[in-house]
Amino acid sequence: MTLAKRIIPCLDVANGRVVKGTNFKDLVDSGDPVELAKKYDFQGADELTFLDISASSEERETTIEIVRMAAEQIFIPLTVGGGIRNIDNVNELLRAGADKISVNTAAILRPELLNEISDRFGNQVLVLSVDARRAPTKSGFEVTTHGGRQSSGLDVLTWVTEAISRGVGEILLNSMDADGTKAGFDLEMIRAVREISKVPVIASGGAGAISDFADAISAGADAVLAASVFHFGQFSVQDVKKDLAKRGFSIRL
Amino acid sequence: MIAILDYGSGNLRSAQRAFEISSSEVVVTSDPKICIEADGLVVPGVGAFAACMAQLASVGGKEIISSRIEKERAVFGICVGMQVLFEESDEKKMCSGLGILAGNVSEVRAPILPHMGWNTVKPSPESNLFRGIEEESFYFVHSYAAKKFVSGALNTTTFYGEEFLSAIERGYVVATQFHPEKSGAAGAKLIANWVSSL
């Protein structure tokens, strides 16, 4: 037996509810976060991720409350991302019961934030979330901001390499081209990042069929994250894990 | 009563809740008297080894743990809380540990670090901690580990790039490199096994 490949349901939360849309537009309410988290835990999720897409600080307060309630009832690792700008935000979330936090735009604006978080809390709490899309950059993939709408001017492989050297412990690689399309993961992008990354890589964006998960893992993903296929009951976490185990991947059943 | 040593180390809330499943009274505290008198003391730990040692020192953790060891009272180290029980670690720079267990802590030789996620264990047949959950997986997140068997102890190992110690049971000193409080039902059972031994 070796280290198991992880399946991670992601809950996009805003104002105390789970929402998920296509390409981050047309948000649809799909449930109570704590109830959903419990359901996924029961189905065998290896970790959970809350992505806070709140627009205001009042809504953000609600997210901390959700984290607190989820951590009371769920005994698998919980990652929280979205809107984290400084050490105080990190400390507050860890204190509320998060095990890891993911940073995105704030690290692009001020990369030193990665060093600060890693030095204080260790690299095991720090996930770099990369919203990537295909573009004519050096590697063919560029980093975007604003939910994939704006280019940051950074090449994905250059940014991932820098972030790891600054103390990031894991990469959450989200394909903005594939996100919400259910057309499968961007396997080339996963391969490219896996090749240069010394830390675990979570593939995200594009899950539509059960077999997509096996493809992402074959391409080198250490974990796979998905949202809507699980929320809308297309298939369960358990269905995915059974399929992967049948194909001979190392899976916790 | 179980005390979880609070020395500014990450997410203690879920640790408290996980131990509350098996024990009616669990407190998170750095009060030396409570920590020394408790039936069991949990020493959590995340982050870098040297930082954990420094934070432990700031709450008198070394004295608390030594005092319990002297009185033969149960101590349960988790993750870096396991590592600090050893003699030293070379994470970043060489740093002394508490020296309660013989051996040192060094980087796991694997291409991808941290070792992050669910992995299996190979417990000693006499293990009390793993009774009934020998075949289960547990949640790991670490880059360093102790690798040399501790003599006079029950050594449990896990493989990731190489074999390392994933748990130690030596009388009243118990430690796991993985996080039982994050290991779902299997972790809850492991905690219950420990609590029922107190």
mmCIF file of N, CA and C in Angstrom, chain A residues 7-12 18 20 30-50 74 76 226-238 241 252:
data_model
loop_
_atom_site.group_PDB
_atom_site.id
_atom_site.type_symbol
_atom_site.label_atom_id
_atom_site.label_comp_id
_atom_site.label_asym_id
_atom_site.label_seq_id
_atom_site.Cartn_x
_atom_site.Cartn_y
_atom_site.Cartn_z
ATOM 1 N N ILE A 7 -9.712 12.365 -3.041
ATOM 2 C CA ILE A 7 -10.861 12.980 -3.707
ATOM 3 C C ILE A 7 -11.418 14.046 -2.765
ATOM 4 N N ILE A 8 -11.485 15.270 -3.276
ATOM 5 C CA ILE A 8 -11.825 16.416 -2.430
ATOM 6 C C ILE A 8 -13.030 17.169 -2.985
ATOM 7 N N PRO A 9 -14.189 17.037 -2.367
ATOM 8 C CA PRO A 9 -15.317 17.886 -2.776
ATOM 9 C C PRO A 9 -15.055 19.327 -2.343
ATOM 10 N N CYS A 10 -15.414 20.246 -3.221
ATOM 11 C CA CYS A 10 -15.236 21.663 -2.917
ATOM 12 C C CYS A 10 -16.597 22.315 -2.783
ATOM 13 N N LEU A 11 -16.755 23.090 -1.732
ATOM 14 C CA LEU A 11 -17.995 23.817 -1.536
ATOM 15 C C LEU A 11 -17.709 25.302 -1.694
ATOM 16 N N ASP A 12 -18.265 25.899 -2.750
ATOM 17 C CA ASP A 12 -18.149 27.341 -2.930
ATOM 18 C C ASP A 12 -19.218 27.970 -2.043
ATOM 19 N N VAL A 18 -24.014 27.181 0.056
ATOM 20 C CA VAL A 18 -23.140 26.654 -0.991
ATOM 21 C C VAL A 18 -23.680 27.081 -2.344
ATOM 22 N N LYS A 20 -22.708 27.283 -6.720
ATOM 23 C CA LYS A 20 -21.797 26.856 -7.775
ATOM 24 C C LYS A 20 -22.395 27.206 -9.126
ATOM 25 N N SER A 30 -27.090 25.749 -3.822
ATOM 26 C CA SER A 30 -27.196 24.288 -3.780
ATOM 27 C C SER A 30 -27.025 23.702 -2.383
ATOM 28 N N GLY A 31 -27.265 24.484 -1.358
ATOM 29 C CA GLY A 31 -27.382 23.834 -0.065
ATOM 30 C C GLY A 31 -26.659 24.421 1.124
ATOM 31 N N ASP A 32 -26.914 23.787 2.253
ATOM 32 C CA ASP A 32 -26.319 24.183 3.522
ATOM 33 C C ASP A 32 -24.922 23.578 3.632
ATOM 34 N N PRO A 33 -23.896 24.394 3.822
ATOM 35 C CA PRO A 33 -22.516 23.898 3.782
ATOM 36 C C PRO A 33 -22.192 22.811 4.807
ATOM 37 N N VAL A 34 -22.678 22.979 6.030
ATOM 38 C CA VAL A 34 -22.334 22.004 7.059
ATOM 39 C C VAL A 34 -22.995 20.662 6.777
ATOM 40 N N GLU A 35 -24.256 20.715 6.326
ATOM 41 C CA GLU A 35 -24.960 19.471 5.976
ATOM 42 C C GLU A 35 -24.273 18.757 4.816
ATOM 43 N N LEU A 36 -23.901 19.540 3.800
ATOM 44 C CA LEU A 36 -23.201 18.959 2.654
ATOM 45 C C LEU A 36 -21.855 18.373 3.070
ATOM 46 N N ALA A 37 -21.150 19.095 3.926
ATOM 47 C CA ALA A 37 -19.847 18.623 4.400
ATOM 48 C C ALA A 37 -19.983 17.278 5.103
ATOM 49 N N LYS A 38 -21.036 17.159 5.928
ATOM 50 C CA LYS A 38 -21.272 15.898 6.639
ATOM 51 C C LYS A 38 -21.589 14.765 5.667
ATOM 52 N N LYS A 39 -22.362 15.110 4.649
ATOM 53 C CA LYS A 39 -22.723 14.113 3.633
ATOM 54 C C LYS A 39 -21.460 13.599 2.924
ATOM 55 N N TYR A 40 -20.586 14.510 2.563
ATOM 56 C CA TYR A 40 -19.362 14.105 1.861
ATOM 57 C C TYR A 40 -18.433 13.291 2.754
ATOM 58 N N ASP A 41 -18.359 13.673 4.003
ATOM 59 C CA ASP A 41 -17.552 12.917 4.960
ATOM 60 C C ASP A 41 -18.072 11.483 5.010
ATOM 61 N N PHE A 42 -19.376 11.334 5.088
ATOM 62 C CA PHE A 42 -20.022 10.026 5.146
ATOM 63 C C PHE A 42 -19.747 9.211 3.877
ATOM 64 N N GLN A 43 -19.677 9.912 2.737
ATOM 65 C CA GLN A 43 -19.430 9.234 1.459
ATOM 66 C C GLN A 43 -17.967 8.839 1.267
ATOM 67 N N GLY A 44 -17.104 9.283 2.186
ATOM 68 C CA GLY A 44 -15.700 8.899 2.096
ATOM 69 C C GLY A 44 -14.780 9.946 1.506
ATOM 70 N N ALA A 45 -15.207 11.217 1.502
ATOM 71 C CA ALA A 45 -14.322 12.290 1.033
ATOM 72 C C ALA A 45 -13.022 12.258 1.840
ATOM 73 N N ASP A 46 -11.891 12.472 1.187
ATOM 74 C CA ASP A 46 -10.605 12.418 1.874
ATOM 75 C C ASP A 46 -10.253 13.736 2.537
ATOM 76 N N GLU A 47 -10.829 14.809 2.018
ATOM 77 C CA GLU A 47 -10.661 16.146 2.566
ATOM 78 C C GLU A 47 -11.864 16.946 2.092
ATOM 79 N N LEU A 48 -12.011 18.139 2.653
ATOM 80 C CA LEU A 48 -13.040 19.059 2.166
ATOM 81 C C LEU A 48 -12.405 20.419 1.933
ATOM 82 N N THR A 49 -12.932 21.136 0.944
ATOM 83 C CA THR A 49 -12.476 22.501 0.719
ATOM 84 C C THR A 49 -13.673 23.438 0.694
ATOM 85 N N PHE A 50 -13.553 24.522 1.458
ATOM 86 C CA PHE A 50 -14.538 25.607 1.384
ATOM 87 C C PHE A 50 -13.873 26.747 0.629
ATOM 88 N N ILE A 74 -16.843 17.327 11.774
ATOM 89 C CA ILE A 74 -16.187 16.576 10.721
ATOM 90 C C ILE A 74 -14.727 16.338 11.067
ATOM 91 N N ILE A 76 -12.170 15.076 9.145
ATOM 92 C CA ILE A 76 -11.227 14.958 8.038
ATOM 93 C C ILE A 76 -10.699 16.371 7.771
ATOM 94 N N ALA A 226 -13.508 18.526 -6.976
ATOM 95 C CA ALA A 226 -14.667 18.798 -7.826
ATOM 96 C C ALA A 226 -15.809 19.336 -6.982
ATOM 97 N N ALA A 227 -16.705 20.057 -7.620
ATOM 98 C CA ALA A 227 -17.812 20.677 -6.884
ATOM 99 C C ALA A 227 -19.166 20.216 -7.402
ATOM 100 N N SER A 228 -19.550 20.722 -8.573
ATOM 101 C CA SER A 228 -20.943 20.569 -8.997
ATOM 102 C C SER A 228 -21.357 19.115 -9.241
ATOM 103 N N VAL A 229 -20.446 18.273 -9.765
ATOM 104 C CA VAL A 229 -20.843 16.872 -10.011
ATOM 105 C C VAL A 229 -21.276 16.183 -8.723
ATOM 106 N N PHE A 230 -20.668 16.623 -7.603
ATOM 107 C CA PHE A 230 -21.053 16.032 -6.323
ATOM 108 C C PHE A 230 -22.310 16.703 -5.755
ATOM 109 N N HIS A 231 -22.376 18.041 -5.857
ATOM 110 C CA HIS A 231 -23.521 18.760 -5.271
ATOM 111 C C HIS A 231 -24.833 18.340 -5.894
ATOM 112 N N PHE A 232 -24.817 18.213 -7.226
ATOM 113 C CA PHE A 232 -26.078 17.939 -7.903
ATOM 114 C C PHE A 232 -26.333 16.438 -8.058
ATOM 115 N N GLY A 233 -25.511 15.637 -7.325
ATOM 116 C CA GLY A 233 -25.803 14.210 -7.227
ATOM 117 C C GLY A 233 -25.613 13.422 -8.508
ATOM 118 N N GLN A 234 -24.806 13.976 -9.427
ATOM 119 C CA GLN A 234 -24.553 13.258 -10.674
ATOM 120 C C GLN A 234 -23.925 11.892 -10.364
ATOM 121 N N PHE A 235 -22.954 11.900 -9.472
ATOM 122 C CA PHE A 235 -22.425 10.689 -8.864
ATOM 123 C C PHE A 235 -21.852 11.075 -7.507
ATOM 124 N N SER A 236 -21.574 10.068 -6.679
ATOM 125 C CA SER A 236 -21.100 10.372 -5.328
ATOM 126 C C SER A 236 -19.584 10.219 -5.240
ATOM 127 N N VAL A 237 -19.032 10.718 -4.150
ATOM 128 C CA VAL A 237 -17.600 10.559 -3.885
ATOM 129 C C VAL A 237 -17.255 9.068 -3.883
ATOM 130 N N GLN A 238 -18.154 8.285 -3.288
ATOM 131 C CA GLN A 238 -17.953 6.847 -3.200
ATOM 132 C C GLN A 238 -17.895 6.198 -4.588
ATOM 133 N N LYS A 241 -14.499 6.867 -6.031
ATOM 134 C CA LYS A 241 -13.425 6.119 -5.380
ATOM 135 C C LYS A 241 -13.475 4.636 -5.738
ATOM 136 N N ARG A 252 -8.385 5.156 -0.539
ATOM 137 C CA ARG A 252 -8.922 4.804 0.783
ATOM 138 C C ARG A 252 -10.405 4.531 0.641
#
